[in-house]
Short mmCIF file of N, CA and C in Angstrom, two decimals:
data_model
loop_
_atom_site.label_atom_id
_atom_site.label_comp_id
_atom_site.label_asym_id
_atom_site.label_seq_id
_atom_site.Cartn_x
_atom_site.Cartn_y
_atom_site.Cartn_z
N MET A 1 72.65 111.83 98.22
CA MET A 1 72.65 113.12 97.59
C MET A 1 73.48 113.04 96.31
N PRO A 2 73.13 113.84 95.32
CA PRO A 2 73.95 113.87 94.10
C PRO A 2 75.32 114.47 94.38
N ILE A 3 76.30 114.01 93.64
CA ILE A 3 77.66 114.50 93.86
C ILE A 3 77.76 116.00 93.57
N ALA A 4 76.86 116.52 92.75
CA ALA A 4 76.85 117.96 92.45
C ALA A 4 76.56 118.78 93.71
N LEU A 5 75.91 118.19 94.70
CA LEU A 5 75.58 118.89 95.95
C LEU A 5 76.47 118.49 97.12
N ALA A 6 77.43 117.60 96.88
CA ALA A 6 78.29 117.10 97.96
C ALA A 6 79.22 118.19 98.48
N PRO A 7 79.56 118.14 99.76
CA PRO A 7 80.48 119.13 100.32
C PRO A 7 81.89 118.95 99.76
N ILE A 8 82.62 120.04 99.71
CA ILE A 8 83.99 120.03 99.16
C ILE A 8 84.96 119.47 100.19
N ASN A 9 85.92 118.67 99.71
CA ASN A 9 87.01 118.08 100.51
C ASN A 9 86.55 117.11 101.58
N ILE A 10 85.40 116.47 101.36
CA ILE A 10 84.92 115.41 102.26
C ILE A 10 84.85 114.13 101.44
N GLU A 11 85.49 113.07 101.92
CA GLU A 11 85.46 111.81 101.19
C GLU A 11 84.07 111.17 101.30
N MET A 12 83.50 110.82 100.16
CA MET A 12 82.16 110.27 100.11
C MET A 12 82.18 108.93 99.37
N LYS A 13 81.21 108.07 99.67
CA LYS A 13 81.10 106.77 99.01
C LYS A 13 79.99 106.82 97.96
N VAL A 14 80.28 106.32 96.77
CA VAL A 14 79.28 106.24 95.71
C VAL A 14 78.29 105.14 96.07
N VAL A 15 76.99 105.49 96.11
CA VAL A 15 75.97 104.51 96.47
C VAL A 15 75.10 104.09 95.29
N LYS A 16 74.98 104.95 94.27
CA LYS A 16 74.15 104.61 93.11
C LYS A 16 74.54 105.48 91.93
N ILE A 17 74.46 104.89 90.74
CA ILE A 17 74.74 105.63 89.50
C ILE A 17 73.52 105.49 88.61
N LEU A 18 72.85 106.61 88.33
CA LEU A 18 71.59 106.60 87.58
C LEU A 18 71.82 106.98 86.12
N LEU A 19 72.70 106.27 85.45
CA LEU A 19 73.03 106.56 84.05
C LEU A 19 72.86 105.30 83.21
N ASP A 20 72.90 105.46 81.89
CA ASP A 20 72.77 104.30 81.00
C ASP A 20 74.00 103.40 81.11
N ASP A 21 73.88 102.17 80.62
CA ASP A 21 74.94 101.18 80.77
C ASP A 21 76.25 101.60 80.12
N LYS A 22 76.18 102.23 78.96
CA LYS A 22 77.39 102.66 78.26
C LYS A 22 78.17 103.67 79.10
N THR A 23 77.46 104.64 79.66
CA THR A 23 78.11 105.66 80.49
C THR A 23 78.62 105.06 81.79
N LYS A 24 77.87 104.12 82.38
CA LYS A 24 78.33 103.45 83.60
C LYS A 24 79.65 102.72 83.35
N LYS A 25 79.74 102.01 82.23
CA LYS A 25 80.97 101.29 81.89
C LYS A 25 82.13 102.27 81.75
N HIS A 26 81.88 103.41 81.12
CA HIS A 26 82.93 104.41 80.96
C HIS A 26 83.39 104.94 82.33
N LEU A 27 82.43 105.24 83.20
CA LEU A 27 82.78 105.72 84.54
C LEU A 27 83.54 104.65 85.32
N GLU A 28 83.15 103.38 85.16
CA GLU A 28 83.86 102.29 85.83
C GLU A 28 85.31 102.24 85.38
N SER A 29 85.55 102.45 84.09
CA SER A 29 86.92 102.43 83.59
C SER A 29 87.75 103.59 84.15
N LEU A 30 87.06 104.66 84.57
CA LEU A 30 87.74 105.81 85.17
C LEU A 30 87.87 105.68 86.69
N GLY A 31 87.28 104.64 87.28
CA GLY A 31 87.41 104.40 88.71
C GLY A 31 86.20 104.78 89.54
N ILE A 32 85.11 105.20 88.90
CA ILE A 32 83.89 105.55 89.63
C ILE A 32 82.98 104.33 89.64
N LEU A 33 82.98 103.61 90.77
CA LEU A 33 82.21 102.39 90.95
C LEU A 33 81.33 102.52 92.17
N ILE A 34 80.33 101.66 92.28
CA ILE A 34 79.53 101.59 93.50
C ILE A 34 80.50 101.23 94.64
N ASN A 35 80.37 101.91 95.77
CA ASN A 35 81.20 101.74 96.97
C ASN A 35 82.60 102.32 96.84
N SER A 36 82.94 102.97 95.73
CA SER A 36 84.26 103.61 95.64
C SER A 36 84.22 104.95 96.37
N LEU A 37 85.37 105.38 96.84
CA LEU A 37 85.47 106.63 97.58
C LEU A 37 85.93 107.74 96.63
N ILE A 38 85.22 108.86 96.69
CA ILE A 38 85.58 110.02 95.88
C ILE A 38 85.51 111.27 96.74
N ARG A 39 86.17 112.32 96.28
CA ARG A 39 86.20 113.58 97.02
C ARG A 39 86.01 114.72 96.03
N VAL A 40 85.08 115.62 96.32
CA VAL A 40 84.85 116.78 95.47
C VAL A 40 85.95 117.81 95.76
N ILE A 41 86.66 118.21 94.71
CA ILE A 41 87.71 119.20 94.86
C ILE A 41 87.16 120.60 94.65
N SER A 42 86.31 120.76 93.63
CA SER A 42 85.66 122.06 93.41
C SER A 42 84.33 121.85 92.73
N SER A 43 83.46 122.85 92.86
CA SER A 43 82.13 122.79 92.28
C SER A 43 81.77 124.18 91.76
N VAL A 44 81.42 124.25 90.46
CA VAL A 44 81.05 125.52 89.84
C VAL A 44 79.86 125.29 88.92
N ASN A 45 78.77 125.99 89.16
CA ASN A 45 77.56 125.91 88.33
C ASN A 45 77.07 124.48 88.12
N GLY A 46 77.17 123.63 89.12
CA GLY A 46 76.69 122.27 89.02
C GLY A 46 77.72 121.27 88.51
N GLY A 47 78.74 121.76 87.81
CA GLY A 47 79.84 120.90 87.37
C GLY A 47 80.81 120.72 88.52
N VAL A 48 81.45 119.56 88.57
CA VAL A 48 82.37 119.30 89.68
C VAL A 48 83.69 118.73 89.17
N VAL A 49 84.73 118.96 89.94
CA VAL A 49 86.01 118.28 89.75
C VAL A 49 86.16 117.38 90.95
N ILE A 50 86.39 116.07 90.69
CA ILE A 50 86.48 115.11 91.77
C ILE A 50 87.83 114.41 91.76
N ALA A 51 88.24 113.94 92.93
CA ALA A 51 89.44 113.12 93.07
C ALA A 51 88.98 111.68 93.20
N VAL A 52 89.48 110.84 92.30
CA VAL A 52 89.19 109.41 92.32
C VAL A 52 90.51 108.69 92.33
N LYS A 53 90.75 107.89 93.36
CA LYS A 53 92.03 107.21 93.53
C LYS A 53 93.15 108.24 93.44
N GLU A 54 94.04 108.13 92.46
CA GLU A 54 95.16 109.07 92.35
C GLU A 54 94.94 110.14 91.29
N GLY A 55 93.76 110.16 90.66
CA GLY A 55 93.52 111.10 89.57
C GLY A 55 92.41 112.08 89.87
N ARG A 56 92.21 112.99 88.92
CA ARG A 56 91.14 113.98 89.02
C ARG A 56 90.31 113.91 87.76
N LEU A 57 88.99 114.12 87.93
CA LEU A 57 88.06 114.10 86.81
C LEU A 57 87.13 115.29 86.90
N ALA A 58 86.76 115.84 85.75
CA ALA A 58 85.76 116.89 85.69
C ALA A 58 84.47 116.28 85.16
N LEU A 59 83.37 116.55 85.84
CA LEU A 59 82.06 116.05 85.42
C LEU A 59 81.11 117.22 85.23
N ASP A 60 80.34 117.21 84.14
CA ASP A 60 79.36 118.27 83.95
C ASP A 60 78.14 118.03 84.83
N HIS A 61 77.25 119.01 84.87
CA HIS A 61 76.10 118.96 85.77
C HIS A 61 75.20 117.76 85.49
N SER A 62 74.99 117.42 84.22
CA SER A 62 74.07 116.33 83.90
C SER A 62 74.57 114.98 84.42
N VAL A 63 75.87 114.76 84.39
CA VAL A 63 76.44 113.50 84.91
C VAL A 63 76.56 113.58 86.43
N ALA A 64 77.01 114.71 86.95
CA ALA A 64 77.21 114.86 88.39
C ALA A 64 75.90 114.75 89.17
N SER A 65 74.80 115.13 88.56
CA SER A 65 73.52 115.05 89.27
C SER A 65 72.97 113.62 89.31
N LYS A 66 73.57 112.69 88.54
CA LYS A 66 73.09 111.32 88.49
C LYS A 66 74.02 110.32 89.18
N ILE A 67 75.03 110.82 89.85
CA ILE A 67 75.90 109.97 90.68
C ILE A 67 75.57 110.31 92.13
N LEU A 68 75.03 109.34 92.84
CA LEU A 68 74.59 109.57 94.22
C LEU A 68 75.64 109.08 95.21
N VAL A 69 75.91 109.91 96.22
CA VAL A 69 76.92 109.60 97.23
C VAL A 69 76.32 109.72 98.63
N ALA A 70 77.00 109.11 99.58
CA ALA A 70 76.59 109.21 100.98
C ALA A 70 77.81 109.40 101.84
#
């Protein structure tokens, strides 16, 4: 499921990233990798705030809909 639809406060594993290589590299530098664990903190209008490792990131709907978690 896309991270935009993920339940709040449940740790999920990233299974696929459907973005271009440049954006994937940027997300990797922020800690969003295949098999990494992330948790949705809040979700508003498709945009999400996620917890990755010790930090928090805000993702807009277009990016959040292309990161798949399980």
